[in-house]
Amino acid sequence: MKATDLPLYYNAVDILERNLERRSDKTALLSAEREATFGEVASEVNRIGNALLGAGIRMGECVAILAPDSVEWVTTYFATIKIGAVALSLNTMLTTDEYAYMLVDCRARALIVHESLKAKIDPIRSKLPFLDTIVVTGEAASASSETTLPAFIAGASDQLATAPTHRDDICCLNYSSGTTGEPKGIPHAHKDLPLTAQLWGKNILGLTHKDRTFGAAKLFFTFGTGGNLIFPWYAGASAVLLAGSPRSIQNVLETVDRFKPTVLYNAPTGYAMTLATENFQDQYDLSTLRVCVSAGEALPAPLWERWKAATGLDIIDGIGSTENYHIFLSNRPGDIRPGSSGKPFPGYDVRLVDPEGNEVPQGEVGNLLVRGESAALSYLHLYEKSRATFQGEWLVTGDKYYCDDDGYYWHAGRSDDMLKVGGIWVSPVEVESTLISHECVLECAVVGERDAANLVKPLAYVVLKDGTESGEATCEQLISYCVEKMAAYKRPRRIEIVSELPKTATGKIQRFKLRS
Ligand code: 3UK
């Protein structure tokens, strides 16, 4: 499938509405809180869409969603897309400052926020001149003085015409962490949703209307939005949503046991954590699963083998990125090389090049470039970074790879210092600036350290100020300090107190020395 196979004027609400003719009464979403059929979702989408129009939201303007995975997340998302506005999916684990940056950067005009996350937005409301509509969702929302979702859509019609969007118009925006601070806004077009659904969801994963997907990857990541919403619906399948934390492996296993999905998405850590749960196969019924998917960071071969031995299930590891919307290099059912990211598949081409841009010899490590029609065209408001990443047809992934003699691609690290921890970006620079703001820290450097499952976790080398106690208590205190100041997943899992850091003659910290 090519982008030009889609109508010139195309709106991605099609992913939902294509199911109305034949499957209106089929359950589209399942969750502990609520279930909804395609018909019910579509009618709620129309009501929210009308309410957003009533609030003055125009085509191209941003509507932010900050909520746990839920039916309301999904209805708000598609309502925004249907009226031609841009759905901003916000990571629920960030800090107030990060939300301020994003909401200002994209000039969000409306925000749908869950009651449990509202406190993170309250302190910055006066700094958001464009944000004039805030709608609160959740059980207790009615007790607050804010507009609740039911109040917002009260009286709104369930009939709504689709905005005449071009297939290249932007429909959604996600922010991805940068090396040195500002998150990068990544805008995707309407066309990118059906394209990735067809190219990977249908052609590689083989999704059909008989499937039921579940992702420990949250909807606010495109790994989750694509894998656990867009792709199943494109194929007429249902999706299972989990509002709770996927970090609790019990939550994930209980959800599988209860809602019986056929496809499970997770990051490598999720599989490692499950395997570390004693007798998980006896406690939870996983027999409905036909295949598992791993992405976010490389899945080590031993983990693949242990999962296969414990469950009989294959894990399809594929590398994707927010810039490409989803997976662009992948293993596939019946053709898996454990430990590798598989092979390119129709719709995407890859190249491995040296720093000068020349193809590297077979078997050697090179920088991975990818070409495909689902790639974003630039970052929002970041001219220099955009030029470095989006080079004409080719996108610079920042990953190092080599290709074995049989054509399978193997991840060989990043070309920047960024870490993928539990499938989510952690910037060592950000963790370092947090640590350095602590009164006891003189200098520090953060690198990735491999744990028992061979997955990367942040490790901080810290030089303390004179007179500071260098015991375990200080390390614990520094870790708690990080949890207070940043999203908890960014905290160093271990702190090593050292008397000095290795440096170049010009005083630059030599991270590579610390890594070895
Ligand atoms: C790394 C992998 C080795 C790699 C994502 C699937 O992770 C996703 O998007 P992000 O923008 O990060 C992209 C970067 O993460 N990575 C992802 N998957 C793998 N490295 N093996 C893998 N299987 O560094 C890549 O450049 O957060 C993954 C689908 C949608 C996504 N957004």
Tab-separated table of C-alpha atoms in Angstrom, residues 60-324:
chain	number	residue	atom	x	y	z
A	60	GLY	CA	-5.320	22.452	12.775
A	61	GLU	CA	-5.589	23.494	16.426
A	62	CYS	CA	-4.305	21.260	19.184
A	63	VAL	CA	-6.432	19.336	21.682
A	64	ALA	CA	-4.347	17.738	24.435
A	65	ILE	CA	-5.239	14.480	26.168
A	66	LEU	CA	-3.751	13.718	29.576
A	67	ALA	CA	-5.440	10.626	30.960
A	68	PRO	CA	-4.914	6.949	31.687
A	69	ASP	CA	-5.925	4.567	28.897
A	70	SER	CA	-9.711	4.571	28.842
A	71	VAL	CA	-12.719	4.753	26.542
A	72	GLU	CA	-12.727	8.543	27.102
A	73	TRP	CA	-9.105	8.776	25.951
A	74	VAL	CA	-10.069	7.104	22.718
A	75	THR	CA	-13.295	9.022	22.098
A	76	THR	CA	-11.547	12.345	22.688
A	77	TYR	CA	-8.729	11.308	20.376
A	78	PHE	CA	-11.007	10.433	17.471
A	79	ALA	CA	-13.324	13.404	18.082
A	80	THR	CA	-10.319	15.683	17.742
A	81	ILE	CA	-9.204	13.961	14.552
A	82	LYS	CA	-12.696	13.968	13.059
A	83	ILE	CA	-13.046	17.754	13.355
A	84	GLY	CA	-9.641	18.169	11.706
A	85	ALA	CA	-7.899	19.276	14.884
A	86	VAL	CA	-4.646	17.751	16.144
A	87	ALA	CA	-4.691	15.246	19.007
A	88	LEU	CA	-1.773	15.738	21.385
A	89	SER	CA	-1.238	12.547	23.415
A	90	LEU	CA	0.545	13.437	26.637
A	91	ASN	CA	2.695	10.990	28.589
A	92	THR	CA	1.007	10.680	32.011
A	93	MET	CA	4.317	10.323	33.891
A	94	LEU	CA	5.847	13.747	33.271
A	95	THR	CA	6.386	16.798	35.433
A	96	THR	CA	4.461	20.075	35.473
A	97	ASP	CA	7.352	21.861	33.730
A	98	GLU	CA	7.351	19.360	30.900
A	99	TYR	CA	3.609	19.771	30.395
A	100	ALA	CA	4.064	23.551	30.367
A	101	TYR	CA	6.686	23.268	27.640
A	102	MET	CA	4.539	21.032	25.443
A	103	LEU	CA	1.252	22.854	25.890
A	104	VAL	CA	2.922	26.172	25.088
A	105	ASP	CA	4.940	24.750	22.198
A	106	CYS	CA	1.898	23.391	20.361
A	107	ARG	CA	-0.437	26.178	21.572
A	108	ALA	CA	-2.990	23.667	22.835
A	109	ARG	CA	-6.463	25.223	22.861
A	110	ALA	CA	-8.216	22.498	24.813
A	111	LEU	CA	-7.142	19.916	27.358
A	112	ILE	CA	-8.976	16.797	28.400
A	113	VAL	CA	-7.431	15.807	31.717
A	114	HIS	CA	-8.170	12.995	34.137
A	115	GLU	CA	-8.911	14.098	37.711
A	116	SER	CA	-5.855	12.191	38.981
A	117	LEU	CA	-3.528	14.290	36.794
A	118	LYS	CA	-5.180	17.687	37.061
A	119	ALA	CA	-2.961	18.816	39.931
A	120	LYS	CA	0.000	18.694	37.545
A	121	ILE	CA	-1.652	21.276	35.301
A	122	ASP	CA	-3.224	23.620	37.873
A	123	PRO	CA	0.020	25.487	38.707
A	124	ILE	CA	0.669	26.409	35.049
A	125	ARG	CA	-2.757	27.474	33.869
A	126	SER	CA	-1.907	31.162	33.931
A	127	LYS	CA	1.085	30.436	31.665
A	128	LEU	CA	-1.084	28.910	28.938
A	129	PRO	CA	-2.767	31.802	27.137
A	130	PHE	CA	-4.098	29.613	24.307
A	131	LEU	CA	-5.653	27.000	26.543
A	132	ASP	CA	-9.200	28.140	27.141
A	133	THR	CA	-11.058	24.850	27.459
A	134	ILE	CA	-10.320	22.323	30.189
A	135	VAL	CA	-12.480	19.248	30.591
A	136	VAL	CA	-12.024	16.850	33.499
A	137	THR	CA	-12.726	13.125	33.252
A	138	GLY	CA	-12.956	10.442	35.923
A	139	GLU	CA	-15.271	9.182	38.636
A	140	ALA	CA	-14.893	12.024	41.100
A	141	ALA	CA	-14.636	14.721	38.446
A	142	SER	CA	-18.174	15.874	39.190
A	143	ALA	CA	-17.060	17.011	42.642
A	144	SER	CA	-14.680	19.551	41.134
A	145	SER	CA	-15.586	23.024	39.955
A	146	GLU	CA	-14.310	22.235	36.455
A	147	THR	CA	-16.337	21.206	33.447
A	148	THR	CA	-16.696	17.441	33.395
A	149	LEU	CA	-16.863	15.418	30.200
A	150	PRO	CA	-20.583	14.575	30.648
A	151	ALA	CA	-21.323	18.274	31.242
A	152	PHE	CA	-19.164	19.274	28.286
A	153	ILE	CA	-21.114	17.062	25.871
A	154	ALA	CA	-24.547	17.523	27.434
A	155	GLY	CA	-26.977	18.430	24.675
A	156	ALA	CA	-24.397	17.855	21.924
A	157	SER	CA	-25.712	16.075	18.839
A	158	ASP	CA	-24.469	12.609	17.960
A	159	GLN	CA	-24.377	13.538	14.280
A	160	LEU	CA	-21.199	15.173	13.011
A	161	ALA	CA	-19.788	15.756	9.547
A	162	THR	CA	-16.149	14.776	9.087
A	163	ALA	CA	-13.780	17.695	8.481
A	164	PRO	CA	-12.477	17.715	4.890
A	165	THR	CA	-8.881	16.992	5.820
A	166	HIS	CA	-6.187	16.259	3.260
A	167	ARG	CA	-4.465	12.899	3.792
A	168	ASP	CA	-1.267	14.899	4.430
A	169	ASP	CA	-2.852	17.142	7.081
A	170	ILE	CA	-1.544	16.636	10.613
A	171	CYS	CA	-3.845	14.616	12.859
A	172	CYS	CA	-1.761	13.814	15.907
A	173	LEU	CA	1.250	15.002	17.850
A	174	ASN	CA	3.518	13.156	20.273
A	175	TYR	CA	6.487	14.498	22.193
A	176	SER	CA	9.679	12.455	22.392
A	177	SER	CA	12.552	13.208	24.787
A	178	GLY	CA	15.633	14.959	23.455
A	179	THR	CA	19.235	14.557	24.616
A	180	THR	CA	19.531	17.956	26.221
A	181	GLY	CA	16.162	18.968	27.432
A	182	GLU	CA	13.364	20.147	25.196
A	183	PRO	CA	11.107	17.347	24.101
A	184	LYS	CA	10.624	17.133	20.335
A	185	GLY	CA	7.086	17.463	18.991
A	186	ILE	CA	6.495	14.866	16.270
A	187	PRO	CA	3.490	15.553	14.037
A	188	HIS	CA	1.901	12.751	12.013
A	189	ALA	CA	-0.498	12.986	9.111
A	190	HIS	CA	-3.865	11.259	8.689
A	191	LYS	CA	-2.320	8.957	6.097
A	192	ASP	CA	0.258	7.559	8.525
A	193	LEU	CA	-2.357	5.701	10.577
A	194	PRO	CA	-3.841	3.465	7.846
A	195	LEU	CA	-0.413	3.099	6.225
A	196	THR	CA	1.272	1.645	9.304
A	197	ALA	CA	-1.840	-0.408	10.099
A	198	GLN	CA	-1.638	-2.052	6.698
A	199	LEU	CA	2.139	-2.304	6.304
A	200	TRP	CA	2.934	-3.800	9.684
A	201	GLY	CA	-0.350	-4.510	11.523
A	202	LYS	CA	-1.958	-6.483	8.723
A	203	ASN	CA	0.916	-7.532	6.461
A	204	ILE	CA	3.397	-8.537	9.173
A	205	LEU	CA	1.417	-9.248	12.333
A	206	GLY	CA	-1.500	-10.642	10.328
A	207	LEU	CA	-4.211	-8.927	12.381
A	208	THR	CA	-7.797	-9.876	11.495
A	209	HIS	CA	-11.205	-9.053	12.954
A	210	LYS	CA	-10.862	-12.191	15.083
A	211	ASP	CA	-8.005	-10.707	17.072
A	212	ARG	CA	-8.178	-8.872	20.355
A	213	THR	CA	-5.121	-6.803	21.219
A	214	PHE	CA	-3.738	-5.694	24.557
A	215	GLY	CA	-0.764	-3.471	25.127
A	216	ALA	CA	1.235	-2.855	28.235
A	217	ALA	CA	2.438	0.028	26.012
A	218	LYS	CA	0.202	2.977	26.814
A	219	LEU	CA	-1.917	4.803	24.249
A	220	PHE	CA	0.120	7.987	24.656
A	221	PHE	CA	3.117	6.278	22.959
A	222	THR	CA	2.646	5.632	19.270
A	223	PHE	CA	3.751	2.050	20.067
A	224	GLY	CA	0.506	1.824	22.059
A	225	THR	CA	-1.760	4.032	19.913
A	226	GLY	CA	-0.799	2.116	16.781
A	227	GLY	CA	-0.522	-1.362	18.209
A	228	ASN	CA	-3.452	-1.278	20.587
A	229	LEU	CA	-5.952	1.020	18.892
A	230	ILE	CA	-5.315	1.945	15.277
A	231	PHE	CA	-4.137	-1.443	13.996
A	232	PRO	CA	-6.800	-3.631	15.628
A	233	TRP	CA	-9.599	-1.278	14.583
A	234	TYR	CA	-8.236	-1.049	11.048
A	235	ALA	CA	-8.604	-4.841	10.950
A	236	GLY	CA	-12.001	-4.839	12.700
A	237	ALA	CA	-10.538	-6.281	15.919
A	238	SER	CA	-11.164	-5.175	19.511
A	239	ALA	CA	-8.673	-3.654	21.948
A	240	VAL	CA	-8.278	-4.128	25.689
A	241	LEU	CA	-7.330	-1.057	27.725
A	242	LEU	CA	-5.659	-0.943	31.122
A	243	ALA	CA	-5.969	2.279	33.119
A	244	GLY	CA	-3.512	1.123	35.789
A	245	SER	CA	0.232	1.038	35.587
A	246	PRO	CA	1.823	-1.492	33.256
A	247	ARG	CA	4.796	-1.413	35.653
A	248	SER	CA	2.686	-3.640	37.884
A	249	ILE	CA	3.081	-6.920	36.079
A	250	GLN	CA	0.160	-8.253	38.089
A	251	ASN	CA	-2.081	-5.622	36.453
A	252	VAL	CA	-0.955	-6.797	33.040
A	253	LEU	CA	-1.354	-10.516	33.761
A	254	GLU	CA	-4.755	-10.038	35.382
A	255	THR	CA	-5.906	-8.101	32.346
A	256	VAL	CA	-4.769	-10.863	29.998
A	257	ASP	CA	-6.454	-13.476	32.188
A	258	ARG	CA	-9.714	-11.545	32.360
A	259	PHE	CA	-10.091	-10.083	28.859
A	260	LYS	CA	-8.429	-12.870	26.848
A	261	PRO	CA	-6.501	-10.994	24.165
A	262	THR	CA	-4.867	-12.806	21.245
A	263	VAL	CA	-2.000	-10.320	20.846
A	264	LEU	CA	0.124	-8.809	23.625
A	265	TYR	CA	2.465	-5.827	23.205
A	266	ASN	CA	5.133	-5.150	25.783
A	267	ALA	CA	8.611	-3.761	26.210
A	268	PRO	CA	11.414	-6.256	26.954
A	269	THR	CA	11.311	-5.310	30.665
A	270	GLY	CA	7.678	-6.408	30.774
A	271	TYR	CA	8.601	-9.887	29.567
A	272	ALA	CA	11.546	-10.036	31.985
A	273	MET	CA	9.320	-8.963	34.887
A	274	THR	CA	6.695	-11.549	33.983
A	275	LEU	CA	9.297	-14.318	33.869
A	276	ALA	CA	10.476	-13.206	37.310
A	277	THR	CA	6.932	-13.743	38.679
A	278	GLU	CA	6.799	-17.177	40.244
A	279	ASN	CA	4.337	-19.628	38.662
A	280	PHE	CA	2.772	-16.929	36.523
A	281	GLN	CA	1.586	-19.549	33.999
A	282	ASP	CA	-0.374	-21.379	36.721
A	283	GLN	CA	-1.851	-18.241	38.232
A	284	TYR	CA	-2.963	-16.576	35.017
A	285	ASP	CA	-4.499	-17.947	31.845
A	286	LEU	CA	-2.442	-16.803	28.866
A	287	SER	CA	-3.818	-19.466	26.526
A	288	THR	CA	-5.777	-17.023	24.361
A	289	LEU	CA	-2.577	-15.327	23.163
A	290	ARG	CA	-1.382	-16.292	19.694
A	291	VAL	CA	1.612	-13.985	19.505
A	292	CYS	CA	3.523	-11.369	21.527
A	293	VAL	CA	5.255	-8.220	20.313
A	294	SER	CA	8.255	-6.443	21.796
A	295	ALA	CA	9.560	-2.985	20.945
A	296	GLY	CA	11.016	0.105	22.582
A	297	GLU	CA	14.459	-1.394	23.083
A	298	ALA	CA	16.203	-4.534	21.877
A	299	LEU	CA	14.913	-7.853	23.221
A	300	PRO	CA	17.910	-10.020	24.185
A	301	ALA	CA	17.843	-13.546	22.679
A	302	PRO	CA	17.962	-15.333	26.078
A	303	LEU	CA	14.813	-13.487	27.110
A	304	TRP	CA	13.108	-14.563	23.860
A	305	GLU	CA	14.102	-18.194	24.521
A	306	ARG	CA	12.953	-18.141	28.140
A	307	TRP	CA	9.592	-16.667	27.151
A	308	LYS	CA	9.152	-19.315	24.453
A	309	ALA	CA	10.042	-22.084	26.905
A	310	ALA	CA	7.680	-20.758	29.579
A	311	THR	CA	4.669	-19.926	27.395
A	312	GLY	CA	5.193	-21.587	24.025
A	313	LEU	CA	4.696	-18.143	22.466
A	314	ASP	CA	6.834	-16.345	19.913
A	315	ILE	CA	7.774	-12.727	20.514
A	316	ILE	CA	7.943	-10.554	17.426
A	317	ASP	CA	10.661	-7.967	18.065
A	318	GLY	CA	10.583	-4.947	15.776
A	319	ILE	CA	12.201	-1.545	15.946
A	320	GLY	CA	9.898	1.414	15.610
A	321	SER	CA	10.081	5.080	16.426
A	322	THR	CA	7.731	7.958	17.032
A	323	GLU	CA	9.257	9.657	13.958
A	324	ASN	CA	8.059	6.717	11.806
